[in-house]
Amino acid sequence: MLHIRAAQPEDVGTILELIRGLAEYEHEPQAAQATAEDLLRDGFGPVPRFHCVIVDWDGTPAGFALYFYNYSTWKGRPGIFLEDIFVWPQYRRKGIGKALLLHLAQIAVAENCGRYEWLVLDWNTPAIEFYEALGAKQMKAWLPMRVEDEALLALGRKS
């Protein structure tokens, strides 16, 4: 019933649909600006910027997890950052989200990673409780910072 597999270039349309589904769930459908070309270039080009796994339920894509590697200078080891995880509503409560999280944890262990991290929206109490039940801890002392769009362009022009 449940099969997790590495995404292939031909899955780009499915990945894009799942990203848009996640944006809808997070009440920001307009924020999902990625295109199929972006995903093909950045996930399946000569230097992949991300990795993705898709979970199929009875042969139908039910969810995905998109991640990339970072590096911990303090641990002296790579880590995995889970950028997005999403399961279509009709497939929830079947263990798919947990299977995706465990699959990435297994990749992190196999690759000798020192950390496995992700962000969760502060209003998403069910997800927070689910993650904590799996052993995740909130990093309350660390605040995410972001520079994007025009602010990123302006910062990049400073000398």
PDB file of C-alpha atoms in Angstrom, residues 31-138:
ATOM      1  CA  ALA A  31       3.376  32.197  -2.170  1.00  0.00           C
ATOM      2  CA  ALA A  32       4.041  29.033  -4.226  1.00  0.00           C
ATOM      3  CA  GLN A  33       5.903  30.558  -7.160  1.00  0.00           C
ATOM      4  CA  ALA A  34       8.093  27.612  -8.163  1.00  0.00           C
ATOM      5  CA  THR A  35       7.723  26.364 -11.720  1.00  0.00           C
ATOM      6  CA  ALA A  36       8.303  22.946 -13.248  1.00  0.00           C
ATOM      7  CA  GLU A  37      11.417  24.392 -14.893  1.00  0.00           C
ATOM      8  CA  ASP A  38      12.745  25.556 -11.493  1.00  0.00           C
ATOM      9  CA  LEU A  39      12.255  22.127  -9.970  1.00  0.00           C
ATOM     10  CA  LEU A  40      13.753  20.305 -12.929  1.00  0.00           C
ATOM     11  CA  ARG A  41      16.820  22.577 -12.953  1.00  0.00           C
ATOM     12  CA  ASP A  42      17.389  22.647  -9.196  1.00  0.00           C
ATOM     13  CA  GLY A  43      16.461  19.095  -8.263  1.00  0.00           C
ATOM     14  CA  PHE A  44      17.606  17.100 -11.232  1.00  0.00           C
ATOM     15  CA  GLY A  45      20.357  19.172 -12.858  1.00  0.00           C
ATOM     16  CA  PRO A  46      24.113  18.604 -12.718  1.00  0.00           C
ATOM     17  CA  VAL A  47      24.313  19.999  -9.149  1.00  0.00           C
ATOM     18  CA  PRO A  48      21.073  19.124  -7.331  1.00  0.00           C
ATOM     19  CA  ARG A  49      20.062  21.791  -4.824  1.00  0.00           C
ATOM     20  CA  PHE A  50      17.436  19.579  -3.215  1.00  0.00           C
ATOM     21  CA  HIS A  51      16.322  15.969  -2.922  1.00  0.00           C
ATOM     22  CA  CYS A  52      12.767  14.729  -2.857  1.00  0.00           C
ATOM     23  CA  VAL A  53      10.951  11.545  -1.968  1.00  0.00           C
ATOM     24  CA  ILE A  54       7.400  10.754  -2.954  1.00  0.00           C
ATOM     25  CA  VAL A  55       5.133   8.406  -1.104  1.00  0.00           C
ATOM     26  CA  ASP A  56       2.728   6.399  -3.212  1.00  0.00           C
ATOM     27  CA  TRP A  57      -0.392   4.840  -1.711  1.00  0.00           C
ATOM     28  CA  ASP A  58      -1.668   2.015  -3.872  1.00  0.00           C
ATOM     29  CA  GLY A  59       0.311   3.474  -6.779  1.00  0.00           C
ATOM     30  CA  THR A  60      -1.045   7.021  -6.393  1.00  0.00           C
ATOM     31  CA  PRO A  61       1.146   9.910  -5.157  1.00  0.00           C
ATOM     32  CA  ALA A  62      -0.107  10.718  -1.657  1.00  0.00           C
ATOM     33  CA  GLY A  63       2.604  13.005  -0.312  1.00  0.00           C
ATOM     34  CA  PHE A  64       6.202  14.114  -0.461  1.00  0.00           C
ATOM     35  CA  ALA A  65       9.176  15.342   1.503  1.00  0.00           C
ATOM     36  CA  LEU A  66      11.674  17.773  -0.009  1.00  0.00           C
ATOM     37  CA  TYR A  67      15.018  18.204   1.736  1.00  0.00           C
ATOM     38  CA  PHE A  68      18.576  19.382   1.316  1.00  0.00           C
ATOM     39  CA  TYR A  69      21.880  19.002   3.094  1.00  0.00           C
ATOM     40  CA  ASN A  70      23.433  21.651   5.282  1.00  0.00           C
ATOM     41  CA  TYR A  71      26.535  21.566   7.450  1.00  0.00           C
ATOM     42  CA  SER A  72      27.026  21.985  11.188  1.00  0.00           C
ATOM     43  CA  THR A  73      30.347  23.618  11.973  1.00  0.00           C
ATOM     44  CA  TRP A  74      29.878  22.751  15.632  1.00  0.00           C
ATOM     45  CA  LYS A  75      29.247  19.074  14.995  1.00  0.00           C
ATOM     46  CA  GLY A  76      31.644  18.882  12.064  1.00  0.00           C
ATOM     47  CA  ARG A  77      29.075  16.867  10.114  1.00  0.00           C
ATOM     48  CA  PRO A  78      26.376  17.393   7.529  1.00  0.00           C
ATOM     49  CA  GLY A  79      22.731  17.635   8.421  1.00  0.00           C
ATOM     50  CA  ILE A  80      19.426  17.291   6.662  1.00  0.00           C
ATOM     51  CA  PHE A  81      16.984  20.169   6.517  1.00  0.00           C
ATOM     52  CA  LEU A  82      13.429  19.138   5.685  1.00  0.00           C
ATOM     53  CA  GLU A  83      12.087  22.045   3.657  1.00  0.00           C
ATOM     54  CA  ASP A  84       8.604  20.679   3.023  1.00  0.00           C
ATOM     55  CA  ILE A  85       6.510  17.686   3.952  1.00  0.00           C
ATOM     56  CA  PHE A  86       2.926  17.290   2.829  1.00  0.00           C
ATOM     57  CA  VAL A  87       0.298  14.558   2.583  1.00  0.00           C
ATOM     58  CA  TRP A  88      -2.953  15.047   0.694  1.00  0.00           C
ATOM     59  CA  PRO A  89      -5.902  15.263   3.149  1.00  0.00           C
ATOM     60  CA  GLN A  90      -7.553  12.048   1.905  1.00  0.00           C
ATOM     61  CA  TYR A  91      -4.384  10.088   2.778  1.00  0.00           C
ATOM     62  CA  ARG A  92      -3.858  11.473   6.262  1.00  0.00           C
ATOM     63  CA  ARG A  93      -4.119   9.284   9.364  1.00  0.00           C
ATOM     64  CA  LYS A  94      -2.597   6.335   7.523  1.00  0.00           C
ATOM     65  CA  GLY A  95       0.938   6.729   8.880  1.00  0.00           C
ATOM     66  CA  ILE A  96       2.272   8.402   5.733  1.00  0.00           C
ATOM     67  CA  GLY A  97       3.658  11.539   7.395  1.00  0.00           C
ATOM     68  CA  LYS A  98       5.373   9.457  10.028  1.00  0.00           C
ATOM     69  CA  ALA A  99       6.776   7.133   7.359  1.00  0.00           C
ATOM     70  CA  LEU A 100       8.229  10.118   5.481  1.00  0.00           C
ATOM     71  CA  LEU A 101       9.827  11.542   8.640  1.00  0.00           C
ATOM     72  CA  LEU A 102      11.284   8.153   9.555  1.00  0.00           C
ATOM     73  CA  HIS A 103      12.572   7.635   6.013  1.00  0.00           C
ATOM     74  CA  LEU A 104      14.508  10.910   6.139  1.00  0.00           C
ATOM     75  CA  ALA A 105      15.791  10.065   9.621  1.00  0.00           C
ATOM     76  CA  GLN A 106      17.121   6.794   8.202  1.00  0.00           C
ATOM     77  CA  ILE A 107      18.857   8.711   5.410  1.00  0.00           C
ATOM     78  CA  ALA A 108      20.372  11.062   7.996  1.00  0.00           C
ATOM     79  CA  VAL A 109      21.666   8.153  10.072  1.00  0.00           C
ATOM     80  CA  ALA A 110      23.022   6.310   7.011  1.00  0.00           C
ATOM     81  CA  GLU A 111      24.839   9.462   5.882  1.00  0.00           C
ATOM     82  CA  ASN A 112      26.268  10.151   9.365  1.00  0.00           C
ATOM     83  CA  CYS A 113      24.397  13.422   9.710  1.00  0.00           C
ATOM     84  CA  GLY A 114      24.566  15.242  13.006  1.00  0.00           C
ATOM     85  CA  ARG A 115      21.179  16.928  12.716  1.00  0.00           C
ATOM     86  CA  TYR A 116      17.763  16.606  11.132  1.00  0.00           C
ATOM     87  CA  GLU A 117      15.820  19.843  11.276  1.00  0.00           C
ATOM     88  CA  TRP A 118      12.669  21.496   9.977  1.00  0.00           C
ATOM     89  CA  LEU A 119      10.341  24.389  10.718  1.00  0.00           C
ATOM     90  CA  VAL A 120       6.693  24.263  11.698  1.00  0.00           C
ATOM     91  CA  LEU A 121       4.173  27.091  11.759  1.00  0.00           C
ATOM     92  CA  ASP A 122       3.376  28.191  15.304  1.00  0.00           C
ATOM     93  CA  TRP A 123      -0.384  27.792  14.729  1.00  0.00           C
ATOM     94  CA  ASN A 124      -0.047  24.170  13.592  1.00  0.00           C
ATOM     95  CA  THR A 125      -0.568  22.604  17.018  1.00  0.00           C
ATOM     96  CA  PRO A 126      -1.399  19.104  15.725  1.00  0.00           C
ATOM     97  CA  ALA A 127       1.887  19.000  13.781  1.00  0.00           C
ATOM     98  CA  ILE A 128       3.885  20.343  16.729  1.00  0.00           C
ATOM     99  CA  GLU A 129       2.435  17.694  19.044  1.00  0.00           C
ATOM    100  CA  PHE A 130       3.062  14.997  16.430  1.00  0.00           C
ATOM    101  CA  TYR A 131       6.700  16.057  15.972  1.00  0.00           C
ATOM    102  CA  GLU A 132       7.298  16.243  19.719  1.00  0.00           C
ATOM    103  CA  ALA A 133       5.852  12.735  20.126  1.00  0.00           C
ATOM    104  CA  LEU A 134       8.539  11.563  17.678  1.00  0.00           C
ATOM    105  CA  GLY A 135      11.273  13.159  19.799  1.00  0.00           C
ATOM    106  CA  ALA A 136      11.660  16.535  18.061  1.00  0.00           C
ATOM    107  CA  LYS A 137      12.356  19.557  20.253  1.00  0.00           C
ATOM    108  CA  GLN A 138      11.427  23.156  19.604  1.00  0.00           C
TER     109      GLN A 138
END
